[in-house]
Coordinates of C-alpha atoms and ligand atoms in Angstrom, one line a residue:
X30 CA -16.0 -3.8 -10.6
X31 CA -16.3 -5.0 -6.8
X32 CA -20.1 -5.3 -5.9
X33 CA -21.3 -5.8 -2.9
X34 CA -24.9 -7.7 -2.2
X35 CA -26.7 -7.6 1.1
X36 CA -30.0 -7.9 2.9
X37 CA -30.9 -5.4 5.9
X38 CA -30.2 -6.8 9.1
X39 CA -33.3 -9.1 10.2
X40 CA -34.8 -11.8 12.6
X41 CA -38.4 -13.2 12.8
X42 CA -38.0 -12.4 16.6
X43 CA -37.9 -8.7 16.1
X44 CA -40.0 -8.6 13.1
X45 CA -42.1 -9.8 15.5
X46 CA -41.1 -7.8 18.4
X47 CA -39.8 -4.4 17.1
X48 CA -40.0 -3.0 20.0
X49 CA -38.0 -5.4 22.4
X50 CA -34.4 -5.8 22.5
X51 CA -32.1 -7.9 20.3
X52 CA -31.9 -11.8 21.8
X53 CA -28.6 -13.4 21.6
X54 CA -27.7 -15.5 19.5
X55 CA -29.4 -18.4 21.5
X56 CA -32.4 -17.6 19.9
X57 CA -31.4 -18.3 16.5
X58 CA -33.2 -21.7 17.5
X59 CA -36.5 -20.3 18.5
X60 CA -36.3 -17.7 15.6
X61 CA -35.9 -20.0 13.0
X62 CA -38.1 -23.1 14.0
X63 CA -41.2 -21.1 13.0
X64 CA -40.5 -19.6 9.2
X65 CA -37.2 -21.4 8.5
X66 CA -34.4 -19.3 7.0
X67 CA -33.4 -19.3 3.5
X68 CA -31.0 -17.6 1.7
X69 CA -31.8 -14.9 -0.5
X70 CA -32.3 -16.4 -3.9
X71 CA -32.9 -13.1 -5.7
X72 CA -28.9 -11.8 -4.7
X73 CA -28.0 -15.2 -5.9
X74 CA -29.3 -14.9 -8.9
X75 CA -28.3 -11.3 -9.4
X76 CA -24.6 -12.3 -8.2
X77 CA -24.2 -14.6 -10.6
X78 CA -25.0 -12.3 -13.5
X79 CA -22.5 -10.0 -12.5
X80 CA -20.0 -12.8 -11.9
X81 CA -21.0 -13.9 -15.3
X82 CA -20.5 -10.0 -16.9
X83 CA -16.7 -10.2 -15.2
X84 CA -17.7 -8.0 -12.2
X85 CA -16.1 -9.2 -8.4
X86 CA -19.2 -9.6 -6.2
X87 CA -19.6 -11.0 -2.3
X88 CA -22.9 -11.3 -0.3
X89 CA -24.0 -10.6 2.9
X90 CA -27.2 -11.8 4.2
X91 CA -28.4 -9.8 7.3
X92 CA -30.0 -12.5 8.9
X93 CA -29.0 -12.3 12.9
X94 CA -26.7 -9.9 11.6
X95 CA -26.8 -6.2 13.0
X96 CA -26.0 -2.7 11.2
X97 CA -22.6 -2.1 12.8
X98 CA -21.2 -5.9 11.5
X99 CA -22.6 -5.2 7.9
X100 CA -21.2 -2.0 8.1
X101 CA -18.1 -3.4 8.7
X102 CA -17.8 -5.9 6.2
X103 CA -18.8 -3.3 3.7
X104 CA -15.6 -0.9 5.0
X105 CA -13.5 -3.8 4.4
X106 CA -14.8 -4.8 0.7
X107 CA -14.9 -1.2 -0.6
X108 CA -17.4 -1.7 -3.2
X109 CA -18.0 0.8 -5.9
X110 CA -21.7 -0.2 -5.5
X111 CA -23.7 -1.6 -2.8
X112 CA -27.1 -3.6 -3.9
X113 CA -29.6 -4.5 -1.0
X114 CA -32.7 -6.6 -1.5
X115 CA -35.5 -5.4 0.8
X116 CA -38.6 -5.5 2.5
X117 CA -41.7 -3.1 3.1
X118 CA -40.9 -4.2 7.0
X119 CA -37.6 -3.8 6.5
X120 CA -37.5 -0.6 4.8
X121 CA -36.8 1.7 8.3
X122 CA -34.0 -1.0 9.4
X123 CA -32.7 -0.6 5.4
X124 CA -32.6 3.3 5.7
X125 CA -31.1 3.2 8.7
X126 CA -28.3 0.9 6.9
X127 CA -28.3 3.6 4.2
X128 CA -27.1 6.1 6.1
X129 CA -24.5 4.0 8.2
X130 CA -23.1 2.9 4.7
X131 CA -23.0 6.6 3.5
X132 CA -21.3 8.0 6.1
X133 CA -18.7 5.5 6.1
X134 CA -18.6 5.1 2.3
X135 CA -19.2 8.1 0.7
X136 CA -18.2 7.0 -2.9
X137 CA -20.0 3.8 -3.1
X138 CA -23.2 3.6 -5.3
X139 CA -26.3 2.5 -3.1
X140 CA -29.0 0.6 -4.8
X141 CA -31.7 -0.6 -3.7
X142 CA -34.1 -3.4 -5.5
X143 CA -36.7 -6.2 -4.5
X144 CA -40.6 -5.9 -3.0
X145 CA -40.3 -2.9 -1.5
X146 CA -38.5 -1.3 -4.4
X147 CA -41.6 -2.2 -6.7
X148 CA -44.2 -1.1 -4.2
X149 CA -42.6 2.6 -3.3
X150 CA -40.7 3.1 -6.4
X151 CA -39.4 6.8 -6.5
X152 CA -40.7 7.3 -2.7
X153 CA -38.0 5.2 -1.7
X154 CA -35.7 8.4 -3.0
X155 CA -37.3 11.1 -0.9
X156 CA -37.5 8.7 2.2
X157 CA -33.7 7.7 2.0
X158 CA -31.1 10.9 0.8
X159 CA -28.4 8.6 1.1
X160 CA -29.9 6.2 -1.6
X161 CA -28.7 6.8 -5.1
X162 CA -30.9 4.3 -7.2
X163 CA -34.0 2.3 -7.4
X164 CA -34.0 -0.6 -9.7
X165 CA -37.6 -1.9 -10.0
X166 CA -38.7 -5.5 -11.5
X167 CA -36.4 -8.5 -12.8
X168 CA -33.0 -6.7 -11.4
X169 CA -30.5 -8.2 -13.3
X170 CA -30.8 -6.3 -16.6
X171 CA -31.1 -3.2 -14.6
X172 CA -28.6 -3.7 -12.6
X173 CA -25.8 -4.8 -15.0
X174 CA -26.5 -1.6 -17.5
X175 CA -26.0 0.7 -13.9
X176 CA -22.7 -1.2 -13.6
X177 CA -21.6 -0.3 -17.2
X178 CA -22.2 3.2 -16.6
X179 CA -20.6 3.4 -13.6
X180 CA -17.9 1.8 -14.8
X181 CA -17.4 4.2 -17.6
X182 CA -18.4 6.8 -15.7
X183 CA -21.6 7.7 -17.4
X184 CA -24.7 9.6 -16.5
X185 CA -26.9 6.8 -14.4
X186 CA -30.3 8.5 -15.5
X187 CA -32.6 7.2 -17.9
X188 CA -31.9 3.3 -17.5
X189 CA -34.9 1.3 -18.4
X190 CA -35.9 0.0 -14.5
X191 CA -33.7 2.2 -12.7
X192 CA -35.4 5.3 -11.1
X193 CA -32.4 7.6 -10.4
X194 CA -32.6 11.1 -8.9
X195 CA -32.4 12.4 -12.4
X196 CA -35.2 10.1 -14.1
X197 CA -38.6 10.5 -14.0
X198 CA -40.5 7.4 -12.6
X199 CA -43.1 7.2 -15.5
X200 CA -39.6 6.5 -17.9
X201 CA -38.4 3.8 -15.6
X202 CA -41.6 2.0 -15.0
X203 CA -42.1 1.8 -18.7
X204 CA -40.7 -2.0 -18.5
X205 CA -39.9 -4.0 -15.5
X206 CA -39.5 -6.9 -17.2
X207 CA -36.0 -7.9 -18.1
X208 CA -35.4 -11.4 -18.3
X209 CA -36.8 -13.0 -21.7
X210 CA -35.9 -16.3 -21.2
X211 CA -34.9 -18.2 -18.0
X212 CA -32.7 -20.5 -19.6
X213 CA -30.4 -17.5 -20.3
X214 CA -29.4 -16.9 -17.0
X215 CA -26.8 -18.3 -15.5
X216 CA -27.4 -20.4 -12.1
X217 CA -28.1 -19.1 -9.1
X218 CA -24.2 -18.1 -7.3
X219 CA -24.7 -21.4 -4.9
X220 CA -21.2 -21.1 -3.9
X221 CA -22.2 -17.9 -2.2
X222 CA -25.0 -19.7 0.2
X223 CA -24.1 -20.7 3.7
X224 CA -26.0 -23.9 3.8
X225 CA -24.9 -24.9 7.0
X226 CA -26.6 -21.9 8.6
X227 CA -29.8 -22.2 7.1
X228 CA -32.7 -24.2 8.0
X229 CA -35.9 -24.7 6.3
X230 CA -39.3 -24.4 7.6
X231 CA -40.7 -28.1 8.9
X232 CA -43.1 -28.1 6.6
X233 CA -40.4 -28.6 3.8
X234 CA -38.0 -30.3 6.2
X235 CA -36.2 -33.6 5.2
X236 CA -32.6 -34.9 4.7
X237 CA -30.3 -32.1 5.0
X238 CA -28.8 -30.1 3.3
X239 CA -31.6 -28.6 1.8
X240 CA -32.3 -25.9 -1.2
X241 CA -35.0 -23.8 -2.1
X242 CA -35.0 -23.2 -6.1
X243 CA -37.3 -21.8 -8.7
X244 CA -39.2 -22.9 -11.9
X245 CA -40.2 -19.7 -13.1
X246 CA -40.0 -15.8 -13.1
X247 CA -43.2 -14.0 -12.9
X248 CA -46.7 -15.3 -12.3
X249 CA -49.7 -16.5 -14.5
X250 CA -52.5 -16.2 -11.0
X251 CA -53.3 -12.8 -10.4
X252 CA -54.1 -13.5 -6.6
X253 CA -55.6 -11.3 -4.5
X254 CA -53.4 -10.8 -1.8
X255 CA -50.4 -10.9 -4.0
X256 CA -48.3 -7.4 -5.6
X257 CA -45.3 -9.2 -6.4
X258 CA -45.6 -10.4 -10.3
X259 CA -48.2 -7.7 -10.6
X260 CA -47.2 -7.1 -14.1
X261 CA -44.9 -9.9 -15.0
X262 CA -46.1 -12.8 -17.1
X263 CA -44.5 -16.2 -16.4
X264 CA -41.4 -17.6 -17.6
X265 CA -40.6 -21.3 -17.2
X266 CA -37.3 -22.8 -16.5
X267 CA -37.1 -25.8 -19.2
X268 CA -36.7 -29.2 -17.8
X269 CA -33.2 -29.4 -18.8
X270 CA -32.1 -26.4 -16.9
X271 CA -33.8 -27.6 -14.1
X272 CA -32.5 -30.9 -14.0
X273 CA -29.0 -29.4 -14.5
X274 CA -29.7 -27.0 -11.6
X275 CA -31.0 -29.8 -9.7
X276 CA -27.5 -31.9 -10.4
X277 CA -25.3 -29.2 -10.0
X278 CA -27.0 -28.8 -5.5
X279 CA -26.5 -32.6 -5.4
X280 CA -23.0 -32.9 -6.9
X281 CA -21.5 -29.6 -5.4
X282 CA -23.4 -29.1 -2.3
X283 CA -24.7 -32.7 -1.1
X284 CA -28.2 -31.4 -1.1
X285 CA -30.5 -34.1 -0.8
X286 CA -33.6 -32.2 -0.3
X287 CA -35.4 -29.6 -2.4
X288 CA -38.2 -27.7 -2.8
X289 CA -39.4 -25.8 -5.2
X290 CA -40.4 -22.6 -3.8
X291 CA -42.6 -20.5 -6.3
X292 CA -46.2 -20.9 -5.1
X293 CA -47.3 -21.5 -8.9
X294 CA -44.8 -23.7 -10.5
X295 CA -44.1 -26.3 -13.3
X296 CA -46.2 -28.5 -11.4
X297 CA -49.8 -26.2 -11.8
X298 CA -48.5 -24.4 -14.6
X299 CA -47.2 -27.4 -17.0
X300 CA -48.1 -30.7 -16.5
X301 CA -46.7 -31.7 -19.8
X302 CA -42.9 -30.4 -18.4
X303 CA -44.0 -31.5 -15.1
X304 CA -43.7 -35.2 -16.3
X305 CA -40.4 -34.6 -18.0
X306 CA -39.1 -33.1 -15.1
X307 CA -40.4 -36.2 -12.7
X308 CA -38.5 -38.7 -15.4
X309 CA -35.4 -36.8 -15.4
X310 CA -35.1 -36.4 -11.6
X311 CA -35.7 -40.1 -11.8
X312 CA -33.3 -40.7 -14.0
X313 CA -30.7 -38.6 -12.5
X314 CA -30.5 -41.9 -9.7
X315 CA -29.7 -39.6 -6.6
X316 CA -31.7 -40.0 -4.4
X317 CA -32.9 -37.0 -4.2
X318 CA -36.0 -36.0 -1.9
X319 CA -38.5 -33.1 -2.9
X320 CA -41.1 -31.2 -1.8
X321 CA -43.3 -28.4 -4.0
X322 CA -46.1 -25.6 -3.3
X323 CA -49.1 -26.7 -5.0
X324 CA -51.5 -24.1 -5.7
X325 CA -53.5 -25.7 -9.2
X326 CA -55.8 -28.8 -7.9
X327 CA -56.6 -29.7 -11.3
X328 CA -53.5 -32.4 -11.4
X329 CA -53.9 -35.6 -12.8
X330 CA -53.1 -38.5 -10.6
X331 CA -50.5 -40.5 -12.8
X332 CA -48.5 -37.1 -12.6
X333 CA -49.1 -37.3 -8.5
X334 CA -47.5 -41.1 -9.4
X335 CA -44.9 -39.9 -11.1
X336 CA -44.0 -36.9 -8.6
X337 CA -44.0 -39.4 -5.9
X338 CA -41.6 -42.1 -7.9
X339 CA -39.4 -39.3 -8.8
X340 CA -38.8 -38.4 -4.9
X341 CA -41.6 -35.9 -4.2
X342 CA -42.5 -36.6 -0.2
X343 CA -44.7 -33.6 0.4
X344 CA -47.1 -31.0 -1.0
X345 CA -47.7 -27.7 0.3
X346 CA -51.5 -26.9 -0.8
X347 CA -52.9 -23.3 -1.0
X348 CA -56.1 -24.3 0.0
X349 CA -56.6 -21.0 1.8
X350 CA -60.3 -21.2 2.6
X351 CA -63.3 -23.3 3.4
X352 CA -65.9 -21.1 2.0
X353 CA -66.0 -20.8 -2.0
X354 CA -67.1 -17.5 -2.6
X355 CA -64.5 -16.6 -0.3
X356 CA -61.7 -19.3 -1.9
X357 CA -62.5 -17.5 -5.5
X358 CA -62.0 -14.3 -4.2
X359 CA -58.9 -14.8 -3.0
X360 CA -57.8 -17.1 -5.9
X361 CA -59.4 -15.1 -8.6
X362 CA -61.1 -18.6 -10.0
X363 CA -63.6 -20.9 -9.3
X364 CA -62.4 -24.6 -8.2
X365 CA -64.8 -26.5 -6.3
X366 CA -63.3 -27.3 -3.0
X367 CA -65.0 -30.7 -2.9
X368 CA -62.4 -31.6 -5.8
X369 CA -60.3 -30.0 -3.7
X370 CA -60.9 -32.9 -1.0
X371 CA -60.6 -35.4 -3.6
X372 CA -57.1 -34.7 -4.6
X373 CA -56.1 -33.8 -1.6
X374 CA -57.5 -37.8 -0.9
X375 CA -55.1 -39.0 -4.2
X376 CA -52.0 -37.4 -3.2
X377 CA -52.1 -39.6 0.3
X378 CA -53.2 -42.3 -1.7
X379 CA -49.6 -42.0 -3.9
X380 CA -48.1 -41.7 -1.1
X381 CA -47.3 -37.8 -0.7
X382 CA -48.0 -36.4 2.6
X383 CA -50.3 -33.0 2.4
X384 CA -49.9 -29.5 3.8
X385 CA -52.9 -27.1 3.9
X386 CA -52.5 -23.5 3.7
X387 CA -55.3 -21.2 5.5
X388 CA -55.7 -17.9 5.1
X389 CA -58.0 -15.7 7.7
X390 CA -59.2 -12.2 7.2
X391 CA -60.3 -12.1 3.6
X392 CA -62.2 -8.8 2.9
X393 CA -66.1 -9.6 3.6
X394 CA -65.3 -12.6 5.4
X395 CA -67.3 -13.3 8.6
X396 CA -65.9 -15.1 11.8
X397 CA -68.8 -17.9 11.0
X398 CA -67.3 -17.9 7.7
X399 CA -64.2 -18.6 9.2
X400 CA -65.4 -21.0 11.6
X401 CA -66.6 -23.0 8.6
X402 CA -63.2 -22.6 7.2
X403 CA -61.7 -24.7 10.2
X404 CA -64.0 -27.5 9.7
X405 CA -63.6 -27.6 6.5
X406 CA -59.9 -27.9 7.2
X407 CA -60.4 -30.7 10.0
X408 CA -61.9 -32.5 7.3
X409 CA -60.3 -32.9 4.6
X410 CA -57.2 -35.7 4.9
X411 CA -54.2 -33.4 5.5
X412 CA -51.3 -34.6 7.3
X413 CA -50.9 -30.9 8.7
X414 CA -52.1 -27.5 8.4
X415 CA -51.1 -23.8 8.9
X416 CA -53.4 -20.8 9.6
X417 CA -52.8 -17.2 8.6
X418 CA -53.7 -13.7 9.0
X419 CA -53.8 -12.9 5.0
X420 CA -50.4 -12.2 4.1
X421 CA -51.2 -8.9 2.6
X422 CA -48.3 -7.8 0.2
X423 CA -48.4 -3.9 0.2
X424 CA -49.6 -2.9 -3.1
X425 CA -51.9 -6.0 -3.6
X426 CA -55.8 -5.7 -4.5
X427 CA -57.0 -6.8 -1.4
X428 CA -54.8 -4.7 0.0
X429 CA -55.4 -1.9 -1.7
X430 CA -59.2 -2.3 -1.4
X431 CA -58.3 -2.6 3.0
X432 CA -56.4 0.9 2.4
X433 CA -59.5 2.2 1.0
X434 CA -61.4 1.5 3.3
X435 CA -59.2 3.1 6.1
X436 CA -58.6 0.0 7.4
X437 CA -54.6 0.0 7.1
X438 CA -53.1 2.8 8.6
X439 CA -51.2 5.0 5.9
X440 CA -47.8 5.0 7.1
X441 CA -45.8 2.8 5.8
X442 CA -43.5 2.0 8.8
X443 CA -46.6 0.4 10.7
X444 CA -46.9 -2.5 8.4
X445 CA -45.4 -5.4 10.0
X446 CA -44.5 -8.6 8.7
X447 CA -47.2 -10.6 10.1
X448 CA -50.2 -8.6 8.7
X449 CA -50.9 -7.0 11.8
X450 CA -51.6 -3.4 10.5
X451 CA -55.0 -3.9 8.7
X452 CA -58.6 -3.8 10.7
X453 CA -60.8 -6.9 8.6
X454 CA -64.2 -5.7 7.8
X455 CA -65.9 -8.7 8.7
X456 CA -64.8 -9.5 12.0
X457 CA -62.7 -8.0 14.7
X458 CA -59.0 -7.7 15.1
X459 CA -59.9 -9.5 18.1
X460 CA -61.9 -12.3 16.2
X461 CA -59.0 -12.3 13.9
X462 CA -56.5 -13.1 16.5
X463 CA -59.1 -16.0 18.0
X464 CA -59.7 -17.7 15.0
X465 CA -56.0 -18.5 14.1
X466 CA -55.8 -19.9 17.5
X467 CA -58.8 -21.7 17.6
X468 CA -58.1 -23.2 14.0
X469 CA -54.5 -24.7 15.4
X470 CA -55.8 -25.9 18.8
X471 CA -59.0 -27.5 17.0
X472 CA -56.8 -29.1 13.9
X473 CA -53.9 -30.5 16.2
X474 CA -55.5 -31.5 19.3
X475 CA -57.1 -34.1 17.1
X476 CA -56.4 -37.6 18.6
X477 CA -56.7 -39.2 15.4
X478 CA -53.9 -36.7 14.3
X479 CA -51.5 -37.5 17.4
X480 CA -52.1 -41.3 16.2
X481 CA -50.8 -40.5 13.2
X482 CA -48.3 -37.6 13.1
X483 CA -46.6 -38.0 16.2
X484 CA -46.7 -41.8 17.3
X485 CA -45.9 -43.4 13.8
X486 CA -41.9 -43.8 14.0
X487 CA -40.7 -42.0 10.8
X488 CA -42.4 -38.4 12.0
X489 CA -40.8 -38.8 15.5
X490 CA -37.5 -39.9 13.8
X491 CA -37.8 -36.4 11.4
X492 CA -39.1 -34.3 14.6
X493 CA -36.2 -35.6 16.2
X494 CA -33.8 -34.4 13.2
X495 CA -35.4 -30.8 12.8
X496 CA -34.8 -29.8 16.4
X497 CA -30.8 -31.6 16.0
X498 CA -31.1 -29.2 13.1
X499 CA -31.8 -26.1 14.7
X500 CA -29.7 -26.8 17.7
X501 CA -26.8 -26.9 15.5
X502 CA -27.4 -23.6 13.5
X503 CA -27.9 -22.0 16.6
Ligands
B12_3 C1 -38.5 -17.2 -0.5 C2 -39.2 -16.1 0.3 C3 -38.8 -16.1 1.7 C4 -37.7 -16.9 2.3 C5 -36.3 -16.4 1.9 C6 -36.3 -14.9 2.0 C7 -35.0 -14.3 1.5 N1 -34.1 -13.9 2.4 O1 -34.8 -14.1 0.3 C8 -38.0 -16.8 3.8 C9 -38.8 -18.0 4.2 C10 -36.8 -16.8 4.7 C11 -38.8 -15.6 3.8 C12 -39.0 -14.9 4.9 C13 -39.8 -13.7 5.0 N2 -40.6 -13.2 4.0 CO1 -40.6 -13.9 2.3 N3 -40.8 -14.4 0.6 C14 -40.2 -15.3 -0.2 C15 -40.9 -15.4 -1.6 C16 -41.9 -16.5 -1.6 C17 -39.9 -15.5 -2.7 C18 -38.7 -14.5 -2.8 C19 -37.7 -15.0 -3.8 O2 -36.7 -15.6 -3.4 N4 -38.0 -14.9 -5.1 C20 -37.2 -15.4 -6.2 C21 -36.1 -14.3 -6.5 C22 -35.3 -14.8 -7.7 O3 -36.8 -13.2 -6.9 P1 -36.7 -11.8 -6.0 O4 -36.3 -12.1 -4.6 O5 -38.0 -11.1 -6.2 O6 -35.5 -11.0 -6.7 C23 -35.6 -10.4 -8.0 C24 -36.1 -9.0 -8.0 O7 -37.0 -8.7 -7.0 C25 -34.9 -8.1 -8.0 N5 -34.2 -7.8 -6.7 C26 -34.4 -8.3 -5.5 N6 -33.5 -7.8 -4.6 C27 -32.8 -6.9 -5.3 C28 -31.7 -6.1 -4.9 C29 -31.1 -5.3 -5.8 C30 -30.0 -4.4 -5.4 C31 -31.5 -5.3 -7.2 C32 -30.9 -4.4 -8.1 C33 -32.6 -6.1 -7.6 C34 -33.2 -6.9 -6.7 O8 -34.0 -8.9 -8.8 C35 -34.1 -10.3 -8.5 C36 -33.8 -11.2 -9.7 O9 -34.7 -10.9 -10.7 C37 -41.6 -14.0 -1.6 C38 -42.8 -13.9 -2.5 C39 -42.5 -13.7 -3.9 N7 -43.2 -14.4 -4.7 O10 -41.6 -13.0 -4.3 C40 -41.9 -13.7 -0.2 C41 -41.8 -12.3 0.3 C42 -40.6 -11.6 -0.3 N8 -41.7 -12.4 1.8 C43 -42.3 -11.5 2.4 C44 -42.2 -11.4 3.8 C45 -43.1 -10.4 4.5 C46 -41.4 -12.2 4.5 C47 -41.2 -12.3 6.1 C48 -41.3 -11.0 6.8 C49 -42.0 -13.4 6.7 C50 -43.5 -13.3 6.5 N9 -44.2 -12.9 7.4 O11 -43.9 -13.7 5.4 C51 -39.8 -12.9 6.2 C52 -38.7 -11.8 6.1 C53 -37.4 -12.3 5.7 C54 -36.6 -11.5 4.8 N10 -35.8 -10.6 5.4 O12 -36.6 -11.5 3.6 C55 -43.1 -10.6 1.5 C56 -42.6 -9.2 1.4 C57 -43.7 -8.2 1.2 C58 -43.2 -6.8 1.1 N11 -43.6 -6.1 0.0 O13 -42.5 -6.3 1.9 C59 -43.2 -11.4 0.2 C60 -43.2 -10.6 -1.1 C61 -44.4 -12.4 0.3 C62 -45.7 -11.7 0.5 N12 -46.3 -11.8 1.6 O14 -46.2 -11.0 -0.4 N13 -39.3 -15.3 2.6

């Protein structure tokens, strides 16, 4: 069956700026040196189960892309179904897609799955007449039994993850878990990835090309101001599918820089496959260059060793505050942030250069509190830092407990992307806004940071690279 994969059209600069025209392309440059611009790893995956199942499939990622280009691509593949992976602020740009696809497609089957899909479930339905399907969770599964029925022309309702117009959502919801082993699944569809047209985000930035991959499905951390693996316990790639995964970017791509994007990964979660991972990256002889989120502190320093031996140049730590109570809110545990410093102070010591992640806005927190959270930040011995309004996923504790309150407007299409929408209820929206400009301006006007960062030859020499980068996706 010809399936057809997309994302809705979308840029940082208007998720930024819905209300201001498109830019030309020029901006690409401007629009990706903030976030960086990845493909979409979910379609990949679900592309290559449906390769694997026999099915003919093509993606479209809507990055810079507008609705009348996707729209025609879509007229000229005529697929029997159209999947799209989207957003919560996306999800007025999506419907907006729907309809244009409808009208011009009026047998195709449109599907929709991904965050917003698990947050609005069967709302999605009464927003969007044109949308026939909802598939919720792990999508693959899903997603393959809607094919079969399709294909045999079957009744769509009642398909475990699928809320249809003719299934209730209480029957769909039942499981949203559909992947029982990771090592089951084939590889992420690769082939199907620009990766001349993406750039990552500096932070990850190295030799190019570059890939973002995954260790694991679902989550053990039940953070606070996270809805994604709500009810999804984690699933570990094993090391040899990793390391196979790994082989396959370098030998068919030419990566030569990864990072490995889930926040809690094989590195917090499993130190034991953490150090088979580090000898068999080794021992793969490649070259290759890595960088990893690290959101677990408690990591011994021979595995930092071997990390940094197997090609690991930089960690990304979720530090996310400088006051405890407020830390172990967020985190849902309790991990002193003075051993926080200290490894922080062994992971420069191997060698690994150090990202710290801030997040400001945390529900109770007070701008002192925050001020303390940029000193604590200017002290500890990161190499940089970046400061956030909480990212807020809709559906999330914390944001649920803001919504209480009446501190997040109820409609949906004023959430932006950037956390914008919610009032904190320790400080002002005004405060807010200060903070995360006083926190940059206080961490990088540092002059013992300029010594470091900006005059020491290899950082100009990878500054240097990154904006070549850009230039040339633009
Ligand atoms: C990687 C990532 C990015 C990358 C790549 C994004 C991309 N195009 O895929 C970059 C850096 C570019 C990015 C940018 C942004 N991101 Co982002 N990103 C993520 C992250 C960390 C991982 C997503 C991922 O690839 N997961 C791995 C794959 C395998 O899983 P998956 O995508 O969930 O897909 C599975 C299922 O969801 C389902 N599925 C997904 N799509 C579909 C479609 C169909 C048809 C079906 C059937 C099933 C299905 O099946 C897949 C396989 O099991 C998530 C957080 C998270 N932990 O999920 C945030 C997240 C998705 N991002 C988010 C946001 C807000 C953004 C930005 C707006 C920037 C920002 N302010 O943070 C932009 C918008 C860009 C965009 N259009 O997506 C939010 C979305 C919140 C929401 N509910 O709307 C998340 C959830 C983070 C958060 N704050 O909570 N992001």
């Amino acid at each position: 069956m010809n399936i057809l994969l997309l994302t809705p059209p979308w840029s940082y600069f208007e998720l930024r700026h819905p209300k201001l025209k498109r830019p030309s392309s020029l901006y690409v440059s401007a629009d990706v040196s903030g976030q960086g611009a990845l493909p979409p790893q979910g379609l990949l995956q679900l592309a290559s189960v449906l390769r694997e199942a026999g099915h003919e499939v093509s993606l479209l990622d809507g990055y810079f892309k507008d609705i009348a280009l996707i729209k025609e691509c879509a007229i000229v593949k005529r697929p029997r179904i159209i999947g799209i992976s989207t957003i919560t602020c996306l999800w007025k740009k999506t419907k907006a897609l729907l309809r244009e696809l409808r009208s011009s497609l009026p047998n195709s089957l449109l599907v929709i799955g991904g965050p917003h899909a698990n947050f609005a479930k069967g709302n999605c339905l009464n927003e969007s007449p044109e949308l026939d399907a909802v598939v919720l969770g792990e999508g693959g599964r899903p997603l393959l039994e809607l094919t079969k029925r399709v294909d045999y022309k079957l009744d769509i309702n009642g398909i475990q993850g699928v809320i249809s117009r003719g299934s209730s959502e209480e029957d769909s919801c039942a499981c949203l878990r559909s992947i029982d082993n990771m090592d089951n699944i084939p590889l992420p569809a690769y082939d199907m990835a620009d990766f001349g047209f993406y750039v990552p985000n500096l932070s990850f930035f190295d030799k190019m090309p570059f890939m973002h991959i995954f260790t694991s499905t679902g989550c053990a951390k039940r953070c606070g101001f996270c809805a994604i693996y709500d009810k999804n316990p984690i699933r570990m790639k094993s090391v040899s599918y990793l390391t196979k995964e790994i082989e396959y970017l370098i030998d068919s791509f030419g990566v030569r820089t990864i990072n490995f994007y889930d926040d809690y990964n094989i590195f917090s979660h499993s130190p034991e496959q953490a150090y088979l991972l580090c000898e068999a990256l080794r021992n793969l002889k490649k070259g290759i260059r890595w960088s990893a989120y690290m959101v677990n502190f408690d990591i011994e320093r021979n595995l930092l060793t071997e990390m940094k031996r197997s090609g690991c140049f930089r960690l990304n730590c979720a530090v996310e505050s400088g006051v405890q109570e407020n830390r172990n809110r967020i985190r849902g545990e309790y991990f002193p942030l003075e051993k926080i410093r200290k490894k922080i102070r062994e992971m420069r010591n191997v060698g690994i250069s150090t990202v710290g992640r801030f997040q400001f806005g945390i529900p109770g927190e007070t701008f002192r509190e925050a001020l303390q959270t940029i000193d604590f930040a200017c002290s500890l011995p990161l190499d940089y830092a970046y400061f956030v309004k909480i990212l807020l996923s809709p559906g999330s504790a914390m944001f649920n407990s803001y919504l209480e309150m009446g501190r997040i407007n109820p409609d949906t299409e004023t959430w932006s992307a950037y956390s914008d929408f919610f009032n904190p209820d320790g400080m002002t929206r005004r405060e807010l806004a200060l903070i995360i400009k006083r926190a940059y301006l206080k961490f990088y006007q540092r002059p013992s940071w300029w010594m470091k960062n900006i005059i020491a030859p290899r950082e100009r020499c990878l500054y240097g690279g990154y904006l070549k980068r850009i230039k040339k996706a633009s």
